[in-house]
Coordinates of C-alpha atoms in Angstrom, one line a residue:
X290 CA 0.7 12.3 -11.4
X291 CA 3.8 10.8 -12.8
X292 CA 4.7 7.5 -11.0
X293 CA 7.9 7.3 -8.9
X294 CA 10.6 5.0 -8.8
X295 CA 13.6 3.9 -7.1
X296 CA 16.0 1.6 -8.3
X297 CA 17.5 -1.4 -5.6
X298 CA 19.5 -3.9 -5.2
X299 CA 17.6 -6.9 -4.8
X300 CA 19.4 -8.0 -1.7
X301 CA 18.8 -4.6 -0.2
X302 CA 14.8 -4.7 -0.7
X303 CA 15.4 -8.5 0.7
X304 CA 16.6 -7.1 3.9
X305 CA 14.1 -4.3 3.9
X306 CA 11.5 -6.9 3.6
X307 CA 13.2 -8.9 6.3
X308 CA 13.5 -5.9 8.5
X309 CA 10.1 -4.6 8.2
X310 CA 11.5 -1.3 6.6
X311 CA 13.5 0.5 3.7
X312 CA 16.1 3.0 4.5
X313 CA 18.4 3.2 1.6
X314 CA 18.7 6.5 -0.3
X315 CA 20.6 5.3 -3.2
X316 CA 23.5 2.7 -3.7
X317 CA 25.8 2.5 -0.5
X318 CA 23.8 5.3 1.2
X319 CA 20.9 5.1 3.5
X320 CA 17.9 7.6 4.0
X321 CA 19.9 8.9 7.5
X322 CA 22.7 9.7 5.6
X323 CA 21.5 11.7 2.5
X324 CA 18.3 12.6 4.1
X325 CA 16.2 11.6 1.4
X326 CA 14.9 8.6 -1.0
X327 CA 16.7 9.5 -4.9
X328 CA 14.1 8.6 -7.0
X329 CA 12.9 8.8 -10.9
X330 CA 10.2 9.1 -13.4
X331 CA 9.5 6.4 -16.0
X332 CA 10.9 8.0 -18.7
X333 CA 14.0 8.7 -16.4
X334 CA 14.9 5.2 -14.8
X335 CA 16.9 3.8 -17.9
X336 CA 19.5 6.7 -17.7
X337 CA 19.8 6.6 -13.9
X338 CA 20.1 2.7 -14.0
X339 CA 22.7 2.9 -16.6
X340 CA 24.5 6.4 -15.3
X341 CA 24.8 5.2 -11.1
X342 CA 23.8 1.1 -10.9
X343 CA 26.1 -0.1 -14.9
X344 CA 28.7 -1.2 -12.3
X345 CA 26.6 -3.6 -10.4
X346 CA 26.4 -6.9 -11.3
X347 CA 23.6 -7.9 -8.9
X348 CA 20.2 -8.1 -9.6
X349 CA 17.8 -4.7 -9.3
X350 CA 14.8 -4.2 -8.6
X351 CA 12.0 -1.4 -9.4
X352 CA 10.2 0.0 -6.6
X353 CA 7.1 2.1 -7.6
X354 CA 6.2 4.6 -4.6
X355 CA 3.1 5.1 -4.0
X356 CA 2.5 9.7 -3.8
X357 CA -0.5 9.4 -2.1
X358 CA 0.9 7.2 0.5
X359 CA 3.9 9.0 1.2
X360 CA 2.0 12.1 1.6
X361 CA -0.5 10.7 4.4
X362 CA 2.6 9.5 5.8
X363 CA 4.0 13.2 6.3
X364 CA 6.9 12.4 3.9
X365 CA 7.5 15.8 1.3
X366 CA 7.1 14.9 -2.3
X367 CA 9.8 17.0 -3.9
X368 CA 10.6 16.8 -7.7
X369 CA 13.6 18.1 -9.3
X370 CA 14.5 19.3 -12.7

């Protein structure tokens, strides 16, 4: 089973830690919004960094997503070509 990722901004995760949770989809949209967490592979995580986050000039962070977890937690593991 492939790990997942998701790319943040470091003050985003801050927050989430602050708040006790993590809603954000993707940069500037939240989980409500889009519905969903965007997420990569290993071998995809350079190209998305440098395709959506080459702009940002904060710090990022990697957040590996633990399948089993989100499964026992009713949350739909869905990968996409």
């Amino acid at each position: 089973m492939p790990q997942i990722l998701h790319l943040a901004t470091l003050s985003d995760w801050q927050a989430a830690q602050a708040a006790g949770e993590y809603r954000v989809s993707t940069l500037g949209a939240t989980m409500d919004e889009v519905g969903f967490i965007h997420a990569s592979t290993p071998e995809q995580v350079h190209a998305t960094a440098e395709r959506f986050y080459a702009h940002v000039s904060e710090p990022l962070v990697v957040l590996v997503l633990d399948e089993d977890t989100l499964v026992a937690g009713g949350v739909p593991v869905v990968r996409e070509d």
